Amino acid sequence: MRLLLIEDNVPLAEELLVRLKSEGYACDWLVDGRDALRAPQDESYDAAILDLGLPGRNGLSILAEWRAAALPLPVLILTARNSWSDRIAGLEAGADDYLGKPFHPDELILRLRALIRRSHGADTSPHLTSNGLSLDESRQCAVTAGGTIDLTGGEFALLRYLMLHPGRVLSKGRLADHLYNLDSERNSNVIEVHISHLRNKLGKEVIETRRGQGYIFHGCHD
Ligand code: CA
């Protein structure tokens, strides 16, 4: 999953970037509201975290333009504490959720997980479940009838994306777009290696390789 963070409070943004990375999210960070307008059209984001008070352009007007352009990106807005008028204005402008500052990063993570799952029509039970396989996002491990299977950070991030798109052909380019931010070096061999490790850990039938096309997540059927 790749996120867009738009926040002009530098210490807060830096803290969030570290936390989001540890949760397996690739994240691009913008400070100026003007840069945020086109960003979701130019890059592949799965959700945005949008502060409302920003230099250049305020968050509400950014959100209103995104929605006017029919951009389906799930958006969580960050509002000033106790500002009910900001929250209402944000929801009216098309925000999917909001969090009042100051907030605990744990709450942001939980809300993001739920937001991203809802945007894919998945339920918000404690574990992400898709085609018979469960993923414990807090512990970053797969859960099967046979027990839990530990995953590396890279395997976890890839499996989460696959599980949210079951039965669909996902090209390596698309996977790279959603797993890496602008600053990372993209190497499609890394994705191949993670896929091969996931197949070894979970069973070959869980992920199908389509030569020249990409990968399809089938899950565990038994
Ligand atoms: Ca601000």
Coordinates of C-alpha atoms and ligand atoms in Angstrom, one line a residue:
M1 CA 0.0 0.0 0.0
R2 CA 1.3 3.4 -0.9
L3 CA 0.2 6.5 1.0
L4 CA 0.3 10.3 0.4
L5 CA 0.9 12.3 3.5
I6 CA 0.3 16.0 3.2
E7 CA 1.4 17.7 6.5
D8 CA 3.4 20.9 7.2
N9 CA 4.3 20.1 10.8
V10 CA 7.7 18.7 10.1
P11 CA 8.3 16.8 13.4
L12 CA 4.9 15.2 13.2
A13 CA 5.3 14.2 9.6
E14 CA 8.8 12.7 10.3
E15 CA 7.4 10.7 13.2
L16 CA 4.5 9.5 11.1
L17 CA 6.8 8.5 8.2
V18 CA 8.9 6.3 10.4
R19 CA 5.8 4.7 11.9
L20 CA 4.0 4.2 8.5
K21 CA 7.1 2.6 7.1
S22 CA 7.3 0.2 10.0
E23 CA 3.7 -0.8 9.3
G24 CA 4.6 -1.7 5.7
Y25 CA 3.3 1.4 4.0
A26 CA 5.3 3.2 1.3
C27 CA 4.7 6.9 1.8
D28 CA 5.3 10.1 -0.1
W29 CA 5.3 13.3 1.9
L30 CA 4.3 16.8 0.7
V31 CA 4.3 20.0 2.7
D32 CA 2.8 22.6 0.3
G33 CA -0.9 22.3 -0.6
R34 CA -0.3 23.4 -4.2
D35 CA 1.9 20.3 -4.8
A36 CA -0.9 18.1 -3.5
L37 CA -3.5 18.9 -6.1
R38 CA -2.1 16.8 -8.9
A39 CA -0.1 14.2 -6.9
P40 CA -2.8 11.6 -6.8
Q41 CA -3.3 11.8 -10.6
D42 CA 0.4 11.4 -11.2
E43 CA 1.2 8.6 -8.8
S44 CA -0.6 5.5 -7.6
Y45 CA -1.8 6.0 -4.0
D46 CA -4.1 3.7 -2.0
A47 CA -5.0 6.4 0.6
A48 CA -4.1 10.0 1.6
I49 CA -3.6 11.6 5.0
L50 CA -4.5 15.2 4.6
D51 CA -3.8 18.0 7.1
L52 CA -6.3 20.9 6.6
G53 CA -4.1 23.9 7.6
L54 CA -1.4 24.0 4.9
P55 CA 0.8 26.5 3.2
G56 CA -0.1 27.3 -0.4
R57 CA -3.6 25.8 -0.4
N58 CA -5.8 24.6 2.4
G59 CA -6.6 20.9 2.7
L60 CA -10.4 21.4 2.3
S61 CA -10.0 23.0 -1.1
I62 CA -7.6 20.3 -2.2
L63 CA -10.1 17.6 -1.1
A64 CA -12.9 19.4 -2.9
E65 CA -10.9 19.5 -6.1
W66 CA -10.0 15.8 -5.9
R67 CA -13.7 14.9 -5.5
A68 CA -14.7 17.3 -8.3
A69 CA -12.3 15.4 -10.5
A70 CA -14.0 12.1 -9.3
L71 CA -10.8 10.9 -7.7
P72 CA -11.8 7.8 -5.7
L73 CA -8.8 8.0 -3.3
P74 CA -9.7 7.3 0.3
V75 CA -8.9 10.3 2.4
L76 CA -8.3 10.7 6.2
I77 CA -8.2 14.3 7.3
L78 CA -6.3 15.6 10.3
T79 CA -8.1 18.4 12.0
A80 CA -7.5 20.7 15.0
R81 CA -8.6 19.3 18.3
N82 CA -12.2 19.9 19.1
S83 CA -12.9 21.7 15.8
W84 CA -16.2 20.2 15.0
S85 CA -16.7 22.7 12.2
D86 CA -13.5 21.4 10.4
R87 CA -14.6 17.8 10.8
I88 CA -18.1 18.5 9.4
A89 CA -16.6 20.6 6.5
G90 CA -14.1 17.8 5.8
L91 CA -16.7 15.1 5.7
E92 CA -18.9 17.3 3.5
A93 CA -16.0 17.8 1.2
G94 CA -15.7 14.1 0.7
A95 CA -13.3 12.9 3.5
D96 CA -13.7 9.2 4.5
D97 CA -12.5 9.6 8.0
Y98 CA -10.9 12.2 10.3
L99 CA -8.6 12.3 13.3
G100 CA -8.3 15.3 15.7
K101 CA -4.9 16.5 16.7
P102 CA -3.1 15.6 18.9
F103 CA -3.7 11.9 18.2
H104 CA -1.9 8.7 19.1
P105 CA -0.1 7.1 16.0
D106 CA -1.7 3.8 16.9
E107 CA -5.1 5.3 16.3
L108 CA -4.0 6.6 12.9
I109 CA -2.7 3.2 11.9
L110 CA -5.9 1.4 13.0
R111 CA -8.1 4.0 11.1
L112 CA -5.9 3.7 8.0
R113 CA -6.1 -0.1 8.0
A114 CA -9.9 0.1 8.3
L115 CA -10.2 2.8 5.6
I116 CA -8.1 0.9 3.1
R117 CA -10.0 -2.3 3.7
R118 CA -13.4 -0.6 3.4
S119 CA -12.3 0.9 0.1
H120 CA -11.7 -2.6 -1.2
G121 CA -15.0 -3.9 0.1
A122 CA -13.2 -6.0 2.7
D123 CA -14.7 -6.3 6.2
T124 CA -13.0 -4.8 9.2
S125 CA -12.6 -7.9 11.3
P126 CA -9.4 -8.1 13.4
H127 CA -7.5 -9.8 10.6
L128 CA -7.6 -9.1 6.9
T129 CA -9.1 -12.2 5.4
S130 CA -9.1 -13.0 1.7
N131 CA -9.9 -16.2 -0.1
G132 CA -9.3 -18.4 3.0
L133 CA -6.1 -16.7 4.1
S134 CA -5.8 -14.3 7.0
L135 CA -3.2 -11.6 7.6
D136 CA -2.4 -10.3 11.1
E137 CA -1.4 -6.7 10.2
S138 CA -0.2 -5.9 13.8
R139 CA 2.2 -8.8 13.9
Q140 CA 2.8 -8.9 10.2
C141 CA 2.2 -12.6 9.9
A142 CA -0.1 -14.9 7.9
V143 CA -2.6 -17.0 9.8
T144 CA -3.7 -20.3 8.4
A145 CA -5.5 -23.4 9.8
G146 CA -2.0 -24.8 10.5
G147 CA -0.8 -21.8 12.6
T148 CA 0.9 -18.5 12.0
I149 CA 3.6 -18.0 9.4
D150 CA 6.2 -15.3 9.9
L151 CA 6.8 -12.8 7.1
T152 CA 9.5 -10.4 6.3
G153 CA 8.5 -6.7 6.0
G154 CA 8.7 -6.9 2.2
E155 CA 6.7 -10.1 2.0
F156 CA 4.1 -8.7 4.3
A157 CA 3.6 -5.5 2.3
L158 CA 3.3 -7.5 -0.9
L159 CA 0.9 -10.1 0.4
R160 CA -1.4 -7.4 1.9
Y161 CA -1.6 -5.7 -1.5
L162 CA -2.3 -9.1 -3.2
M163 CA -5.0 -10.0 -0.7
L164 CA -6.8 -6.8 -1.3
H165 CA -7.0 -7.6 -5.0
P166 CA -7.9 -11.3 -5.2
G167 CA -8.3 -13.0 -8.5
R168 CA -6.9 -10.1 -10.5
V169 CA -3.8 -10.1 -12.7
L170 CA -1.3 -7.6 -11.1
S171 CA 1.7 -6.7 -13.2
K172 CA 5.1 -6.2 -11.6
G173 CA 4.9 -2.5 -12.6
R174 CA 1.7 -2.0 -10.8
L175 CA 2.9 -3.8 -7.7
A176 CA 6.1 -1.6 -7.7
D177 CA 3.9 1.5 -8.0
H178 CA 1.9 0.5 -4.9
L179 CA 4.8 -0.9 -2.8
Y180 CA 7.5 1.8 -3.3
N181 CA 7.5 5.5 -2.8
L182 CA 9.2 8.0 -5.1
D183 CA 12.5 7.8 -3.2
S184 CA 12.9 4.1 -3.5
E185 CA 14.9 2.3 -6.1
R186 CA 12.6 0.1 -8.0
N187 CA 13.8 -3.4 -8.7
S188 CA 11.3 -5.8 -10.1
N189 CA 13.7 -8.7 -9.1
V190 CA 12.9 -7.9 -5.5
I191 CA 9.2 -8.5 -6.2
E192 CA 10.0 -11.8 -7.9
V193 CA 12.0 -12.9 -4.9
H194 CA 9.3 -12.0 -2.4
I195 CA 6.7 -13.8 -4.5
S196 CA 8.9 -16.9 -4.6
H197 CA 9.3 -16.8 -0.8
L198 CA 5.6 -16.3 -0.3
R199 CA 4.8 -19.3 -2.5
N200 CA 7.3 -21.4 -0.5
K201 CA 5.8 -20.3 2.8
L202 CA 2.1 -20.4 1.9
G203 CA 1.9 -23.0 -0.9
K204 CA 2.4 -22.7 -4.6
E205 CA -1.3 -22.5 -5.4
V206 CA -1.8 -19.4 -3.3
I207 CA -0.2 -17.1 -5.9
E208 CA -0.2 -17.9 -9.6
T209 CA 2.5 -16.6 -11.9
R210 CA 1.3 -15.5 -15.4
R211 CA 4.4 -15.3 -17.6
G212 CA 4.8 -11.8 -19.0
Q213 CA 1.6 -10.6 -17.3
G214 CA 2.1 -10.7 -13.6
Y215 CA 0.6 -12.5 -10.6
I216 CA -2.8 -13.6 -9.4
F217 CA -3.7 -14.1 -5.7
H218 CA -5.9 -17.1 -5.3
G219 CA -5.6 -17.8 -1.6
C220 CA -6.1 -21.1 0.2
H221 CA -9.0 -23.2 -0.9
D222 CA -9.6 -26.5 0.9
Ligands
CA1 CA -0.9 22.3 9.4

